[in-house]
Amino acid sequence: MCQLYFAKKMPYKNKIEKFSFECAVCEGKSFLKIYGVSVFNVCLCERCGLVCLNPRMDERGYMETFYQNYRRDLFGSYLAEPVSQDELQKRAMESPFPRKVLDDLKPYLLKESKILEVGSGAGEALIFLKENGFSNVVGVEPVLEDCQRLEKLYGIECHAQSFSEFASTNDKNGKFDCVILKHVIEHFVEPGRALQAINGLMAGKGILYIMTPDLYRFKNPFSQFCIPHTFYFSPATLEALLLKYGFKLKGYRKNLIPHEMVLLAEKSSSVPEIHYDPGEPEKVLAHLRKNKFRFIFFKSVRFAEAAFMKVFGEYAYLKTRMFLKNLVVAVIKRLKQK
C-alpha cells in the first residue's frame, strides 16, 4: 500500500522538492488539478474524490522545511510568541476543546487507560485529561519546546519527534487504548501509513478520536486550502480511508467549529471490501463552483501567483508572501492599539 509511486526531484532552480503520490484511499494515479495554494497544487482523485496536495513534499521536507519553524514559516512571526505557563493552564482548563475531548471519550475509557495524542501541540488536551484523573497520557509533538514544557511543568511524557519516528521505536512501551488526532490527520503526508502505524500501536478495540476540517462545511471552500493541510477530507473519503486501515466508524459527535467533523472509530480485526462513491468527484467540483465569483477570483489570483513563481522562483514567492502577511498583520495590530 505504498503511496509514493515515483520519487522525482523537481529539476528546476529555486524550486521546492516535491513528489507525486498515489491516492491514499483508492490508490489511483489519475488526479485533476482543481486549485493552487502557495507553491502546491490542490488535486482531486478522479476515481474516489479525495482532495489533496499532489505533488507534495515528503515527510522529511515538511519536518525540516516547515514544522521545526511551524508558526513563523507558515503563519508569520505574529504567531511565534511563546505561550506562558499561566496562559497554557488557562487554555487547558477553560477552553471548550479539551473538555469536549474528555466528554466524547469518557464513555470508552477507564482512568488507567493509556492515551496517546499525536501532534499534541502545547498539550492542552493532555493537561486537561491528567487534571481529571487520566494519568497515563503521552504526547508526540515535533516542536521540542512544547514537549519540554509539558514534561517539566506537568510531568507528561512527550516525544519530540515525527509520528513515524515514534511509531518505529515504540513497540516495547505497550499498546494504547486511545489515540487522539485533533486537527492532525489533514497534516499527514501519507495518512494511510500513519493509520496503519496507529493501528499497530493500539490495543484490541482501541478508540481512535479524530477532529478534522470537513470539505463540505466551508462556506468558502477556498479558505480551507493552505500550506500545512496536505489533505481535505469529506466524510465519504475519510470513512473509506479508516475502513481500509482497520478502523470501524462508531459515529460522529457534535462539532464546536462549524467547518469541522468529529468522529470516533474502533480498531477492527477485519477489513471489509471498500466501495467508493463514483459520484464523489463531481460533488466536490460542484461544491467548489457553487460561488462562481469566488471561483473566478481565486483562479485569477492563482494565475498571478504562478506567473510570479515562474519568473522569481518558489522560495522567493514564499518569502514575499510571508513578508506581506506579516506587514498586514503589523498594520492591523498598530491600528487596534490606537
PDB file of C-alpha atoms in Angstrom, residues 14 52 62 87 110-111 113 115 172 178 182 243-244 253 277 291 298 303 307:
ATOM      1  CA  ASN A  14      14.753  27.685  -6.883  1.00  0.00           C
ATOM      2  CA  CYS A  52      -5.084  16.557  -1.521  1.00  0.00           C
ATOM      3  CA  TYR A  62       7.793  19.017   5.814  1.00  0.00           C
ATOM      4  CA  GLU A  87      -1.824  31.049  29.631  1.00  0.00           C
ATOM      5  CA  LEU A 110     -11.058   3.921  32.255  1.00  0.00           C
ATOM      6  CA  LYS A 111      -8.880   6.094  34.471  1.00  0.00           C
ATOM      7  CA  SER A 113      -6.418   3.761  30.042  1.00  0.00           C
ATOM      8  CA  ILE A 115      -3.898   7.559  25.849  1.00  0.00           C
ATOM      9  CA  LYS A 172       8.159  -2.044  23.662  1.00  0.00           C
ATOM     10  CA  CYS A 178      -6.986   5.500  22.711  1.00  0.00           C
ATOM     11  CA  LYS A 182      -7.082  16.603  16.938  1.00  0.00           C
ATOM     12  CA  LEU A 243     -12.004   1.202   6.778  1.00  0.00           C
ATOM     13  CA  LYS A 244      -9.024   0.478   4.548  1.00  0.00           C
ATOM     14  CA  ARG A 253     -20.028  13.808  17.572  1.00  0.00           C
ATOM     15  CA  ASP A 277     -18.835   6.633  -4.311  1.00  0.00           C
ATOM     16  CA  ASN A 291     -19.940  30.510  -5.801  1.00  0.00           C
ATOM     17  CA  PHE A 298      -9.274  32.661  -6.773  1.00  0.00           C
ATOM     18  CA  PHE A 303      -2.688  32.715 -12.223  1.00  0.00           C
ATOM     19  CA  ALA A 307       3.432  33.891 -13.078  1.00  0.00           C
TER      20      ALA A 307
END
